[in-house]
Amino acid sequence: MTTADGFELRCGSNFLGTFALTVRLLPLLLAAPEPRVATMSSGTANCGRIRLDDLQWERRRY
């Protein structure tokens, strides 16, 4: 499954979506007296590996 932009669905929602939200909020963050962005993750992230040569999961089992 893919996002409307054609990215693999989990990558689109878990990574690209949060990055896009942060970029959209950037003007407000920069105007704040003490801006910060906190990124949360689960322990499951330690088990996975990012394969930069196949981000769309087109050459391996999903």
C-alpha positions as YAML, in Angstrom:
chain: A
units: angstrom
residues:
- id: 1
  name: MET
  ca: [0.00, 0.00, 0.00]
- id: 2
  name: THR
  ca: [1.16, 3.52, -0.74]
- id: 3
  name: THR
  ca: [0.30, 7.07, 0.27]
- id: 4
  name: ALA
  ca: [-1.41, 9.48, -2.14]
- id: 5
  name: ASP
  ca: [2.09, 10.67, -3.09]
- id: 6
  name: GLY
  ca: [3.25, 7.12, -3.87]
- id: 7
  name: PHE
  ca: [5.40, 6.43, -0.81]
- id: 8
  name: GLU
  ca: [5.26, 3.16, 1.09]
- id: 9
  name: LEU
  ca: [2.42, 3.62, 3.61]
- id: 10
  name: ARG
  ca: [4.30, 3.08, 6.88]
- id: 11
  name: CYS
  ca: [7.23, 5.22, 5.82]
- id: 12
  name: GLY
  ca: [4.80, 7.91, 4.70]
- id: 13
  name: SER
  ca: [2.79, 7.99, 7.91]
- id: 14
  name: ASN
  ca: [5.48, 7.27, 10.50]
- id: 15
  name: PHE
  ca: [8.37, 9.31, 9.12]
- id: 16
  name: LEU
  ca: [7.47, 11.57, 6.22]
- id: 17
  name: GLY
  ca: [4.20, 12.71, 7.82]
- id: 18
  name: THR
  ca: [5.80, 13.80, 11.07]
- id: 19
  name: PHE
  ca: [8.60, 15.54, 9.18]
- id: 20
  name: ALA
  ca: [6.08, 17.40, 7.01]
- id: 21
  name: LEU
  ca: [4.11, 18.47, 10.10]
- id: 22
  name: THR
  ca: [7.27, 19.82, 11.75]
- id: 23
  name: VAL
  ca: [8.16, 21.78, 8.60]
- id: 24
  name: ARG
  ca: [4.65, 23.27, 8.45]
- id: 25
  name: LEU
  ca: [4.93, 24.32, 12.12]
- id: 26
  name: LEU
  ca: [8.44, 25.72, 11.68]
- id: 27
  name: PRO
  ca: [7.39, 29.41, 11.43]
- id: 28
  name: LEU
  ca: [5.49, 29.11, 14.72]
- id: 29
  name: LEU
  ca: [8.34, 27.22, 16.34]
- id: 30
  name: LEU
  ca: [10.89, 29.84, 15.31]
- id: 31
  name: ALA
  ca: [8.66, 32.61, 16.69]
- id: 32
  name: ALA
  ca: [8.36, 30.91, 20.09]
- id: 33
  name: PRO
  ca: [10.65, 31.98, 22.97]
- id: 34
  name: GLU
  ca: [11.97, 28.46, 23.56]
- id: 35
  name: PRO
  ca: [10.97, 26.26, 20.61]
- id: 36
  name: ARG
  ca: [11.45, 22.49, 20.72]
- id: 37
  name: VAL
  ca: [10.41, 19.41, 18.84]
- id: 38
  name: ALA
  ca: [10.28, 16.05, 20.63]
- id: 39
  name: THR
  ca: [10.42, 12.90, 18.54]
- id: 40
  name: MET
  ca: [8.92, 9.76, 20.06]
- id: 41
  name: SER
  ca: [9.58, 6.19, 19.03]
- id: 42
  name: SER
  ca: [8.95, 2.71, 20.33]
- id: 43
  name: GLY
  ca: [11.44, 0.04, 21.32]
- id: 44
  name: THR
  ca: [10.49, -1.81, 18.16]
- id: 45
  name: ALA
  ca: [12.57, 0.69, 16.21]
- id: 46
  name: ASN
  ca: [15.68, -1.06, 17.54]
- id: 47
  name: CYS
  ca: [14.76, -4.26, 15.68]
- id: 48
  name: GLY
  ca: [14.32, -2.80, 12.22]
- id: 49
  name: ARG
  ca: [16.85, -1.81, 9.60]
- id: 50
  name: ILE
  ca: [16.38, 0.88, 6.98]
- id: 51
  name: ARG
  ca: [17.45, -0.25, 3.55]
- id: 52
  name: LEU
  ca: [18.13, 2.95, 1.68]
- id: 53
  name: ASP
  ca: [18.40, 1.05, -1.61]
- id: 54
  name: ASP
  ca: [14.76, -0.14, -1.31]
- id: 55
  name: LEU
  ca: [12.74, 2.41, 0.71]
- id: 56
  name: GLN
  ca: [9.56, 1.56, -1.21]
- id: 57
  name: TRP
  ca: [9.83, -2.20, -0.43]
- id: 58
  name: GLU
  ca: [9.71, -3.06, -4.14]
- id: 59
  name: ARG
  ca: [12.48, -5.71, -4.18]
- id: 60
  name: ARG
  ca: [11.75, -7.64, -0.98]
- id: 61
  name: ARG
  ca: [8.90, -9.18, 0.97]
- id: 62
  name: TYR
  ca: [6.78, -6.76, 2.95]
...
